[in-house]
Short mmCIF file of C-alpha atoms and ligand atoms in Angstrom, two decimals:
data_model
loop_
_atom_site.label_atom_id
_atom_site.label_comp_id
_atom_site.label_asym_id
_atom_site.label_seq_id
_atom_site.Cartn_x
_atom_site.Cartn_y
_atom_site.Cartn_z
CA MET Z 350 7.02 17.60 22.50
CA ALA Z 351 9.46 16.06 25.00
CA THR Z 352 11.58 13.25 23.66
CA SER Z 353 9.61 10.02 23.85
CA ASN Z 354 11.04 6.67 24.90
CA ALA Z 355 8.25 4.85 23.05
CA LEU Z 356 8.85 2.34 20.30
CA VAL Z 357 6.16 2.97 17.71
CA ILE Z 358 4.97 0.79 14.85
CA ALA Z 359 3.00 2.40 12.03
CA GLY Z 360 0.80 -0.21 10.33
CA ALA Z 361 -1.02 -2.98 12.19
CA GLY Z 362 -0.84 -5.85 9.72
CA LEU Z 363 1.16 -9.06 10.05
CA ALA Z 364 4.50 -7.22 10.05
CA GLY Z 365 3.37 -4.71 12.67
CA ALA Z 366 1.97 -7.43 14.96
CA LYS Z 367 5.09 -9.58 14.66
CA ALA Z 368 7.28 -6.59 15.47
CA ALA Z 369 5.27 -5.91 18.65
CA GLU Z 370 5.56 -9.59 19.58
CA THR Z 371 9.32 -9.64 19.06
CA LEU Z 372 9.95 -6.40 20.96
CA ARG Z 373 8.19 -7.82 24.02
CA ALA Z 374 9.83 -11.25 23.61
CA GLU Z 375 13.22 -9.54 23.49
CA GLY Z 376 12.51 -7.91 26.83
CA PHE Z 377 11.60 -4.36 25.83
CA ASP Z 378 9.36 -3.19 28.68
CA GLY Z 379 8.87 0.47 27.78
CA PRO Z 380 5.90 2.03 25.99
CA LEU Z 381 5.02 0.19 22.80
CA VAL Z 382 2.47 1.69 20.40
CA LEU Z 383 0.95 -0.08 17.38
CA LEU Z 384 -1.02 2.24 15.07
CA GLY Z 385 -3.32 0.86 12.39
CA ASP Z 386 -5.83 2.55 10.11
CA GLU Z 387 -8.07 -0.52 9.78
CA SER Z 388 -10.83 -1.29 12.26
CA GLU Z 389 -9.70 -4.92 12.65
CA ARG Z 390 -6.84 -6.02 14.86
CA PRO Z 391 -3.87 -7.44 12.87
CA TYR Z 392 -4.80 -10.36 10.62
CA GLU Z 393 -3.22 -12.53 7.96
CA ARG Z 394 -4.25 -11.92 4.37
CA PRO Z 395 -3.54 -15.25 2.59
CA PRO Z 396 -6.86 -16.84 3.72
CA LEU Z 397 -8.74 -13.88 2.20
CA SER Z 398 -8.28 -15.32 -1.30
CA LYS Z 399 -8.39 -19.00 -0.23
CA GLY Z 400 -10.06 -20.79 2.70
CA TYR Z 401 -11.82 -17.75 4.18
CA LEU Z 402 -13.10 -16.60 0.77
CA MET Z 403 -14.38 -20.10 0.08
CA GLY Z 404 -16.14 -20.25 3.45
CA ARG Z 405 -13.90 -23.10 4.57
CA SER Z 406 -12.14 -21.35 7.45
CA GLU Z 407 -13.59 -19.16 10.17
CA ARG Z 408 -13.00 -15.45 10.59
CA GLU Z 409 -11.40 -15.92 14.03
CA LYS Z 410 -8.61 -17.98 12.41
CA VAL Z 411 -7.26 -15.06 10.37
CA TYR Z 412 -6.10 -12.96 13.32
CA VAL Z 413 -2.42 -12.89 14.24
CA HIS Z 414 -3.12 -12.82 17.98
CA PRO Z 415 -6.13 -13.38 20.23
CA ALA Z 416 -7.92 -10.09 21.05
CA ARG Z 417 -6.56 -10.05 24.61
CA TRP Z 418 -2.95 -10.51 23.57
CA TYR Z 419 -2.33 -6.78 23.08
CA GLU Z 420 -3.60 -5.84 26.52
CA ASP Z 421 -1.83 -8.79 28.14
CA HIS Z 422 1.47 -7.64 26.61
CA ASP Z 423 0.87 -3.97 27.32
CA VAL Z 424 0.83 -3.09 23.62
CA ASP Z 425 -1.07 0.15 23.02
CA LEU Z 426 -2.94 -1.00 19.90
CA ARG Z 427 -4.80 1.91 18.36
CA LEU Z 428 -7.08 0.86 15.52
CA GLY Z 429 -8.83 3.24 13.14
CA THR Z 430 -5.80 5.48 13.58
CA ALA Z 431 -4.08 6.61 10.41
CA VAL Z 432 -0.63 8.13 10.59
CA THR Z 433 -0.67 11.16 8.32
CA ALA Z 434 2.84 12.59 8.66
CA LEU Z 435 6.31 11.71 9.87
CA ASP Z 436 8.94 14.13 11.11
CA PRO Z 437 12.16 12.12 11.50
CA ALA Z 438 14.18 15.04 12.91
CA ALA Z 439 11.60 15.69 15.66
CA HIS Z 440 10.97 11.92 16.15
CA GLU Z 441 7.28 12.57 15.83
CA LEU Z 442 4.24 11.30 13.97
CA THR Z 443 1.05 13.19 13.22
CA LEU Z 444 -2.17 11.19 13.42
CA ALA Z 445 -5.39 11.72 11.46
CA ASP Z 446 -7.08 13.48 14.40
CA GLY Z 447 -4.24 16.02 14.47
CA SER Z 448 -2.62 14.62 17.61
CA ARG Z 449 1.11 13.84 17.79
CA GLN Z 450 2.94 10.71 18.81
CA GLY Z 451 6.61 10.88 19.69
CA TYR Z 452 8.96 7.93 19.33
CA ALA Z 453 12.48 6.88 20.10
CA LYS Z 454 12.47 4.37 17.23
CA LEU Z 455 9.86 3.90 14.55
CA LEU Z 456 9.01 0.88 12.42
CA LEU Z 457 7.16 1.53 9.18
CA ALA Z 458 5.02 -1.55 8.51
CA THR Z 459 2.41 0.11 6.34
CA GLY Z 460 2.24 -2.63 3.70
CA ALA Z 461 0.84 -2.07 0.24
CA THR Z 462 -2.37 -1.06 -1.52
CA PRO Z 463 -3.89 -2.67 -4.63
CA ARG Z 464 -3.42 -0.65 -7.78
CA PRO Z 465 -6.74 0.46 -9.25
CA LEU Z 466 -7.41 -0.11 -12.94
CA PRO Z 467 -7.10 3.31 -14.60
CA VAL Z 468 -10.05 2.96 -16.98
CA PRO Z 469 -13.52 4.50 -17.25
CA GLY Z 470 -16.01 2.57 -15.12
CA ALA Z 471 -13.49 1.57 -12.45
CA GLU Z 472 -15.64 3.38 -9.86
CA LEU Z 473 -18.80 1.35 -10.59
CA ASP Z 474 -20.34 -0.93 -7.96
CA GLY Z 475 -19.32 -4.50 -8.57
CA VAL Z 476 -15.73 -3.54 -9.41
CA LEU Z 477 -13.83 -5.20 -6.60
CA LEU Z 478 -10.29 -5.14 -5.22
CA LEU Z 479 -8.96 -7.63 -2.67
CA ARG Z 480 -6.74 -6.59 0.22
CA ARG Z 481 -8.84 -6.33 3.37
CA LEU Z 482 -11.15 -8.63 5.29
CA GLY Z 483 -14.14 -6.55 4.18
CA ASP Z 484 -13.07 -6.95 0.53
CA SER Z 485 -13.04 -10.71 0.95
CA ASP Z 486 -16.50 -10.61 2.59
CA LEU Z 487 -17.84 -8.58 -0.33
CA ILE Z 488 -16.37 -10.93 -2.94
CA LYS Z 489 -17.71 -13.96 -1.07
CA GLU Z 490 -21.15 -12.33 -1.05
CA THR Z 491 -20.81 -11.58 -4.78
CA PHE Z 492 -20.01 -15.23 -5.53
CA ARG Z 493 -23.35 -16.21 -3.95
CA THR Z 494 -25.36 -14.52 -6.69
CA ALA Z 495 -22.99 -13.96 -9.63
CA GLN Z 496 -23.05 -16.31 -12.58
CA GLN Z 497 -20.08 -14.92 -14.47
CA ILE Z 498 -17.24 -12.63 -13.52
CA VAL Z 499 -14.21 -11.10 -15.18
CA VAL Z 500 -10.90 -11.17 -13.34
CA VAL Z 501 -8.45 -8.55 -14.61
CA GLY Z 502 -4.87 -9.73 -14.08
CA GLY Z 503 -3.51 -13.27 -14.07
CA GLY Z 504 -1.21 -12.86 -11.05
CA TRP Z 505 -1.42 -14.67 -7.70
CA ILE Z 506 -4.42 -12.75 -6.36
CA GLY Z 507 -6.28 -12.99 -9.66
CA LEU Z 508 -5.71 -16.73 -10.00
CA GLU Z 509 -6.51 -17.59 -6.38
CA THR Z 510 -9.72 -15.58 -6.60
CA THR Z 511 -10.51 -17.34 -9.87
CA ALA Z 512 -10.10 -20.74 -8.17
CA ALA Z 513 -12.40 -19.62 -5.35
CA ALA Z 514 -14.98 -18.38 -7.87
CA ARG Z 515 -14.90 -21.72 -9.70
CA ALA Z 516 -15.37 -23.53 -6.39
CA ALA Z 517 -18.51 -21.39 -5.93
CA GLY Z 518 -19.72 -22.39 -9.41
CA VAL Z 519 -19.11 -18.95 -10.98
CA ALA Z 520 -17.87 -18.80 -14.59
CA VAL Z 521 -14.62 -16.80 -14.94
CA THR Z 522 -12.86 -15.01 -17.77
CA VAL Z 523 -9.34 -13.85 -16.90
CA VAL Z 524 -8.10 -10.86 -18.90
CA GLU Z 525 -4.31 -10.78 -19.02
CA THR Z 526 -2.01 -8.46 -20.96
CA ALA Z 527 0.76 -11.08 -21.26
CA GLU Z 528 0.64 -14.35 -23.21
CA LEU Z 529 0.29 -16.46 -20.05
CA PRO Z 530 -0.65 -15.90 -16.41
CA LEU Z 531 2.32 -15.36 -14.05
CA LEU Z 532 4.64 -15.14 -17.04
CA GLN Z 533 6.75 -12.37 -15.56
CA VAL Z 534 7.33 -14.17 -12.23
CA LEU Z 535 7.64 -17.78 -13.33
CA GLY Z 536 8.71 -17.77 -16.96
CA ARG Z 537 6.99 -19.63 -19.76
CA GLU Z 538 7.62 -23.25 -18.70
CA VAL Z 539 6.00 -23.03 -15.28
CA ALA Z 540 3.44 -20.35 -16.16
CA GLN Z 541 2.00 -22.89 -18.61
CA VAL Z 542 1.31 -25.28 -15.71
CA PHE Z 543 -0.90 -22.66 -14.07
CA ALA Z 544 -2.62 -21.81 -17.36
CA ASP Z 545 -3.43 -25.51 -17.89
CA LEU Z 546 -4.62 -25.89 -14.30
CA HIS Z 547 -7.21 -23.17 -14.76
CA THR Z 548 -8.17 -24.19 -18.27
CA ASP Z 549 -8.89 -27.67 -16.88
CA HIS Z 550 -11.34 -25.94 -14.53
CA GLU Z 551 -13.08 -24.26 -17.46
CA VAL Z 552 -11.58 -20.84 -16.91
CA VAL Z 553 -11.41 -18.77 -20.10
CA PHE Z 554 -8.24 -16.75 -20.64
CA ARG Z 555 -8.02 -13.67 -22.85
CA TYR Z 556 -4.30 -13.22 -23.42
CA GLY Z 557 -2.61 -10.16 -24.86
CA ALA Z 558 -5.78 -8.35 -23.89
CA GLU Z 559 -6.32 -5.00 -22.26
CA VAL Z 560 -9.43 -3.56 -20.68
CA ALA Z 561 -10.48 -0.25 -22.25
CA GLU Z 562 -13.58 0.28 -20.11
CA ILE Z 563 -15.71 -1.33 -17.46
CA THR Z 564 -19.26 -1.01 -18.66
CA GLY Z 565 -22.25 -0.60 -16.37
CA THR Z 566 -25.98 -0.39 -15.98
CA LEU Z 567 -27.55 1.81 -13.28
CA GLY Z 568 -24.20 2.34 -11.59
CA HIS Z 569 -23.29 -1.36 -11.45
CA ALA Z 570 -20.65 -3.10 -13.58
CA ASP Z 571 -22.09 -5.37 -16.25
CA GLY Z 572 -18.94 -6.28 -18.16
CA VAL Z 573 -15.72 -5.09 -19.71
CA ARG Z 574 -14.85 -3.81 -23.14
CA LEU Z 575 -11.38 -4.70 -24.37
CA THR Z 576 -9.23 -2.39 -26.47
CA ASP Z 577 -9.93 -4.59 -29.53
CA GLY Z 578 -13.65 -3.88 -29.04
CA THR Z 579 -14.58 -7.30 -27.57
CA GLN Z 580 -17.34 -7.10 -24.95
CA ILE Z 581 -17.29 -9.60 -22.09
CA PRO Z 582 -20.40 -9.63 -19.92
CA ALA Z 583 -19.89 -9.98 -16.16
CA ASP Z 584 -21.90 -9.66 -12.96
CA ALA Z 585 -18.75 -8.36 -11.22
CA VAL Z 586 -15.20 -7.43 -12.18
CA ILE Z 587 -12.31 -8.29 -9.85
CA ILE Z 588 -9.13 -6.30 -10.30
CA GLY Z 589 -5.83 -8.00 -9.48
CA VAL Z 590 -3.19 -5.92 -11.19
CA GLY Z 591 -0.65 -5.68 -8.41
CA VAL Z 592 0.00 -3.49 -5.40
CA ALA Z 593 1.93 -0.32 -4.66
CA PRO Z 594 3.93 0.05 -1.43
CA ASN Z 595 2.49 2.48 1.13
CA SER Z 596 5.66 4.55 1.26
CA GLY Z 597 4.06 8.03 1.09
CA LEU Z 598 4.83 8.86 4.75
CA ALA Z 599 8.52 8.11 4.22
CA GLU Z 600 8.66 9.91 0.91
CA ASP Z 601 7.01 13.06 2.28
CA ALA Z 602 9.45 12.95 5.20
CA GLY Z 603 12.40 12.99 2.82
CA LEU Z 604 13.55 9.43 3.53
CA GLU Z 605 15.04 7.45 0.69
CA VAL Z 606 12.23 5.80 -1.24
CA ASP Z 607 12.65 3.68 -4.34
CA ASN Z 608 10.03 1.01 -4.96
CA GLY Z 609 9.20 1.15 -1.24
CA VAL Z 610 11.19 2.42 1.72
CA ARG Z 611 14.82 1.71 0.93
CA VAL Z 612 16.46 0.00 3.92
CA ASP Z 613 19.78 -1.70 4.58
CA ALA Z 614 20.28 -5.31 5.71
CA GLN Z 615 19.42 -4.22 9.29
CA LEU Z 616 16.14 -2.91 7.80
CA ARG Z 617 17.15 0.63 8.76
CA SER Z 618 16.05 3.47 6.48
CA SER Z 619 18.08 6.50 5.48
CA HIS Z 620 17.23 7.87 8.96
CA PRO Z 621 18.84 5.72 11.68
CA ASP Z 622 15.78 5.76 13.97
CA VAL Z 623 13.30 4.70 11.30
CA HIS Z 624 13.11 1.07 10.19
CA ALA Z 625 10.80 -0.65 7.72
CA ALA Z 626 9.62 -4.23 7.26
CA GLY Z 627 7.11 -6.24 5.24
CA ASP Z 628 5.55 -5.28 1.89
CA VAL Z 629 6.64 -1.64 2.22
CA ALA Z 630 10.38 -2.36 2.63
CA ASN Z 631 12.83 -2.51 -0.25
CA ALA Z 632 15.64 -4.16 1.67
CA PHE Z 633 19.25 -4.87 0.80
CA HIS Z 634 19.63 -8.65 0.81
CA PRO Z 635 23.19 -9.71 1.65
CA PHE Z 636 22.97 -13.09 -0.10
CA LEU Z 637 21.29 -11.77 -3.24
CA GLY Z 638 23.55 -8.71 -3.25
CA THR Z 639 20.73 -6.40 -4.26
CA HIS Z 640 17.69 -4.62 -2.86
CA VAL Z 641 14.47 -6.63 -3.04
CA ARG Z 642 10.93 -5.75 -2.04
CA VAL Z 643 9.05 -8.94 -1.29
CA GLU Z 644 5.24 -8.89 -1.23
CA HIS Z 645 4.79 -12.19 0.57
CA TRP Z 646 3.56 -13.54 3.86
CA ALA Z 647 6.82 -15.14 5.03
CA ASN Z 648 8.67 -11.88 4.57
CA ALA Z 649 6.08 -10.02 6.67
CA LEU Z 650 6.44 -12.78 9.27
CA HIS Z 651 10.23 -12.85 9.54
CA GLN Z 652 11.53 -9.38 8.64
CA PRO Z 653 9.95 -7.65 11.66
CA GLN Z 654 11.84 -10.00 13.97
CA VAL Z 655 15.11 -8.65 12.59
CA ALA Z 656 13.89 -5.04 12.39
CA SER Z 657 12.78 -5.17 16.05
CA ARG Z 658 16.10 -6.52 17.22
CA ALA Z 659 17.90 -3.83 15.24
CA MET Z 660 15.63 -1.22 16.89
CA LEU Z 661 16.85 -2.58 20.24
CA GLY Z 662 20.44 -2.07 19.15
CA GLN Z 663 21.30 -5.68 18.29
CA ASP Z 664 23.70 -6.42 15.45
CA VAL Z 665 21.47 -8.40 13.09
CA ALA Z 666 20.83 -8.67 9.36
CA TYR Z 667 17.94 -10.06 7.34
CA ASP Z 668 19.25 -12.66 4.92
CA ARG Z 669 16.43 -15.23 4.68
CA LEU Z 670 15.68 -16.33 1.15
CA PRO Z 671 12.31 -15.18 -0.17
CA TYR Z 672 9.61 -17.86 0.18
CA PHE Z 673 5.96 -17.90 -0.80
CA PHE Z 674 3.12 -20.31 -1.33
CA THR Z 675 -0.20 -20.62 -3.10
CA ASP Z 676 -3.17 -22.98 -3.08
CA GLN Z 677 -5.40 -23.23 -6.13
CA TYR Z 678 -7.89 -26.10 -6.60
CA ASP Z 679 -5.90 -29.22 -5.69
CA LEU Z 680 -2.54 -27.60 -6.41
CA GLY Z 681 -0.43 -26.54 -3.45
CA MET Z 682 2.92 -24.93 -4.10
CA GLU Z 683 5.88 -23.42 -2.27
CA TYR Z 684 8.57 -21.30 -3.94
CA THR Z 685 11.96 -20.68 -2.36
CA GLY Z 686 14.60 -18.34 -3.76
CA TYR Z 687 14.66 -15.33 -6.01
CA VAL Z 688 14.96 -14.87 -9.75
CA ALA Z 689 15.04 -11.36 -11.18
CA PRO Z 690 12.77 -11.08 -14.27
CA GLY Z 691 14.63 -12.80 -17.11
CA GLY Z 692 17.49 -13.63 -14.72
CA TYR Z 693 17.71 -17.38 -15.38
CA ASP Z 694 19.00 -19.58 -18.21
CA ARG Z 695 16.74 -22.62 -17.95
CA VAL Z 696 14.29 -24.58 -15.83
CA VAL Z 697 14.97 -28.16 -14.76
CA PHE Z 698 12.00 -30.29 -13.75
CA ARG Z 699 12.06 -33.17 -11.27
CA GLY Z 700 8.80 -35.10 -11.53
CA ASP Z 701 5.79 -34.85 -13.79
CA THR Z 702 4.27 -31.49 -14.72
CA ARG Z 703 1.19 -33.11 -16.30
CA SER Z 704 0.15 -34.77 -13.05
CA ARG Z 705 1.17 -31.53 -11.26
CA GLU Z 706 3.53 -33.26 -8.86
CA PHE Z 707 7.02 -31.92 -9.43
CA ILE Z 708 9.78 -29.58 -8.39
CA ALA Z 709 10.93 -26.89 -10.83
CA PHE Z 710 14.41 -25.40 -10.45
CA TRP Z 711 15.47 -22.13 -12.03
CA LEU Z 712 19.16 -22.18 -12.95
CA SER Z 713 21.79 -19.68 -13.93
CA GLY Z 714 24.54 -21.77 -15.52
CA ASP Z 715 24.62 -24.83 -13.22
CA ARG Z 716 23.64 -22.93 -10.08
CA VAL Z 717 20.14 -23.17 -8.63
CA LEU Z 718 18.54 -19.76 -8.02
CA ALA Z 719 15.11 -20.93 -6.89
CA GLY Z 720 12.96 -24.00 -6.55
CA MET Z 721 9.21 -24.51 -6.62
CA ASN Z 722 7.69 -27.65 -5.16
CA VAL Z 723 4.23 -28.41 -6.49
CA ASN Z 724 2.22 -31.02 -4.55
CA VAL Z 725 5.54 -32.33 -3.22
CA TRP Z 726 6.14 -31.61 0.46
CA ASP Z 727 8.86 -31.28 3.09
CA VAL Z 728 11.52 -30.16 0.59
CA VAL Z 729 11.77 -26.44 1.36
CA GLU Z 730 14.82 -26.83 3.61
CA PRO Z 731 16.87 -28.86 1.10
CA ILE Z 732 15.88 -26.40 -1.65
CA ARG Z 733 16.95 -23.50 0.56
CA ALA Z 734 20.25 -25.27 1.27
CA LEU Z 735 20.78 -25.91 -2.45
CA VAL Z 736 20.23 -22.26 -3.33
CA THR Z 737 22.26 -20.77 -0.49
CA SER Z 738 25.16 -23.21 -1.03
CA GLY Z 739 25.79 -21.44 -4.35
CA ARG Z 740 27.24 -24.74 -5.61
CA THR Z 741 27.01 -25.95 -9.17
CA VAL Z 742 24.85 -29.05 -9.61
CA ASP Z 743 24.75 -32.01 -11.95
CA THR Z 744 21.47 -31.27 -13.72
CA ALA Z 745 20.79 -34.93 -14.54
CA ARG Z 746 20.91 -35.73 -10.82
CA LEU Z 747 18.86 -32.60 -10.06
CA ALA Z 748 16.13 -33.91 -12.37
CA ASP Z 749 16.22 -37.43 -10.92
CA PRO Z 750 13.61 -37.94 -8.16
CA GLY Z 751 15.69 -40.91 -6.97
CA VAL Z 752 18.52 -38.63 -5.83
CA PRO Z 753 17.82 -37.00 -2.45
CA LEU Z 754 18.09 -33.21 -2.78
CA ALA Z 755 20.35 -33.12 0.26
CA ASP Z 756 22.90 -35.23 -1.66
CA LEU Z 757 23.26 -32.48 -4.25
CA VAL Z 758 24.61 -30.03 -1.66
CA THR Z 759 27.33 -32.22 -0.15
C1 FAD I 1083 -5.76 -11.64 -0.62
C2 FAD I 1083 -4.30 -11.86 -0.37
C3 FAD I 1083 -3.78 -13.13 -0.42
C4 FAD I 1083 -2.43 -13.35 -0.20
N1 FAD I 1083 -1.93 -14.63 -0.29
C5 FAD I 1083 -0.63 -14.85 -0.08
C6 FAD I 1083 -0.11 -16.17 -0.19
O1 FAD I 1083 -0.81 -17.11 -0.49
N2 FAD I 1083 1.22 -16.36 0.03
C7 FAD I 1083 2.04 -15.34 0.36
O2 FAD I 1083 3.23 -15.57 0.56
N3 FAD I 1083 1.57 -14.06 0.46
C8 FAD I 1083 0.26 -13.80 0.25
N4 FAD I 1083 -0.23 -12.52 0.34
C9 FAD I 1083 0.69 -11.41 0.66
C10 FAD I 1083 0.79 -11.17 2.16
O3 FAD I 1083 -0.48 -11.19 2.75
C11 FAD I 1083 1.46 -9.83 2.39
O4 FAD I 1083 2.78 -9.95 1.96
C12 FAD I 1083 1.40 -9.39 3.85
O5 FAD I 1083 0.08 -9.12 4.22
C13 FAD I 1083 2.24 -8.15 4.08
O6 FAD I 1083 2.12 -7.77 5.42
P1 FAD I 1083 2.46 -6.30 5.91
O7 FAD I 1083 2.17 -6.30 7.39
O8 FAD I 1083 3.78 -5.89 5.42
O9 FAD I 1083 1.42 -5.34 5.16
P2 FAD I 1083 -0.16 -5.29 5.24
O10 FAD I 1083 -0.70 -6.66 5.44
O11 FAD I 1083 -0.60 -4.53 4.04
O12 FAD I 1083 -0.44 -4.44 6.55
C14 FAD I 1083 -0.16 -3.06 6.60
C15 FAD I 1083 -1.19 -2.37 7.48
O13 FAD I 1083 -0.83 -1.01 7.66
C16 FAD I 1083 -1.97 -0.21 7.46
N5 FAD I 1083 -1.54 1.15 7.10
C17 FAD I 1083 -1.07 1.59 5.91
N6 FAD I 1083 -0.79 2.92 5.95
C18 FAD I 1083 -1.07 3.32 7.21
C19 FAD I 1083 -0.98 4.57 7.88
N7 FAD I 1083 -0.54 5.67 7.27
N8 FAD I 1083 -1.37 4.63 9.18
C20 FAD I 1083 -1.81 3.53 9.82
N9 FAD I 1083 -1.92 2.31 9.24
C21 FAD I 1083 -1.55 2.21 7.95
C22 FAD I 1083 -2.73 -0.93 6.37
O14 FAD I 1083 -4.07 -0.54 6.28
C23 FAD I 1083 -2.58 -2.37 6.85
O15 FAD I 1083 -3.53 -2.67 7.82
C24 FAD I 1083 -1.58 -12.26 0.10
C25 FAD I 1083 -2.12 -10.96 0.13
C26 FAD I 1083 -3.45 -10.76 -0.10
C27 FAD I 1083 -4.02 -9.36 -0.08
#
């Protein structure tokens, strides 16, 4: 194939759509191809476990762009088109129908896939994963008739789905291997807040528990059996045990892959004409001084803007602090910063955890690594400034709601 001057994006999720948007906004007027294996044009996933799942927001609201946007911006959006192979030396992709697509520069924005639960019965009807719009539709439909469900995994997806199920009047048991939900990401002090939140909404937790089997009748799940022999009946079982990056294309092509596609601060892979962004990218973060793979919305929103500029030859680096949010019942939260598992000394609270209106700060020595504002708003920028300043803080002042956060940085 003759050398192509096309810029090609593999993966038409939020990261892929934002990359296309940036490339056009930056003035690239050559051929621009966006390849996605789903049948839907790019959409945002957070509503799929929140407002959309609860029937509170319309389908049209989830899409990244209006349907006409792609045509209007001369973006060759090809849906239902899986990329099956990558040849970095030839600058060529193979598509599922056997055809080839050449590129000058490629962005891998292939995201992540939920991990299945490797137990007998995982293939039964009524065992549900949540990643795509259709998954959310199916779970919403399930909530209409189910009386009780089991959620396997007390992470973000599991807990948000639990809150949506409770809003639909469905009884929920959460099966979690650890001693608290979100223990690994938040640590004991703040994980307890989420445990209490759900317990207050009559959610039953089974901690230190592992599913041995999903049981079924006539091909449909009817409960789970734990390794200690306990049977928990359920009309459906929702699996939320994490995701794996879709890095197979890169790996098969011989690119460096380690917990996702390993990229530098310019989001460039081990081949200079292949970049990666979003859930699939394990990117070197200049401020954190390490590679991080972030599975959150804000990362998929912002990283492609840097990757696209780098594809156009600009000298840029991605150094935004990780940020994410959740909404569960009447708790809204934003988290800014990064703490490696076990990488903090203590948590300082500003405000009242019992009324669920507080900011939690994770500290290493007297330096703030991350902050989480719960039902407290308009503080993300001062928290970001506090973390990136790298300054030591007076923890008594940090805990005092009377001291403006901005005053702690000066
Ligand atoms: C239910 C749910 C709720 C969430 N809630 C929050 C939240 O509250 N806050 C938050 O910060 N984050 C949240 N997230 C995470 C956030 O949605 C993700 O970080 C974000 O979607 C990542 O975007 P992405 O474009 O990198 O990947 P994806 O959204 O996974 O998009 C990648 C696309 O590429 C496609 N693809 C993969 N392989 C190929 C291939 N070989 N060929 C062609 N196409 C391919 C995939 O099918 C997919 O369409 C949530 C995620 C889910 C699933």
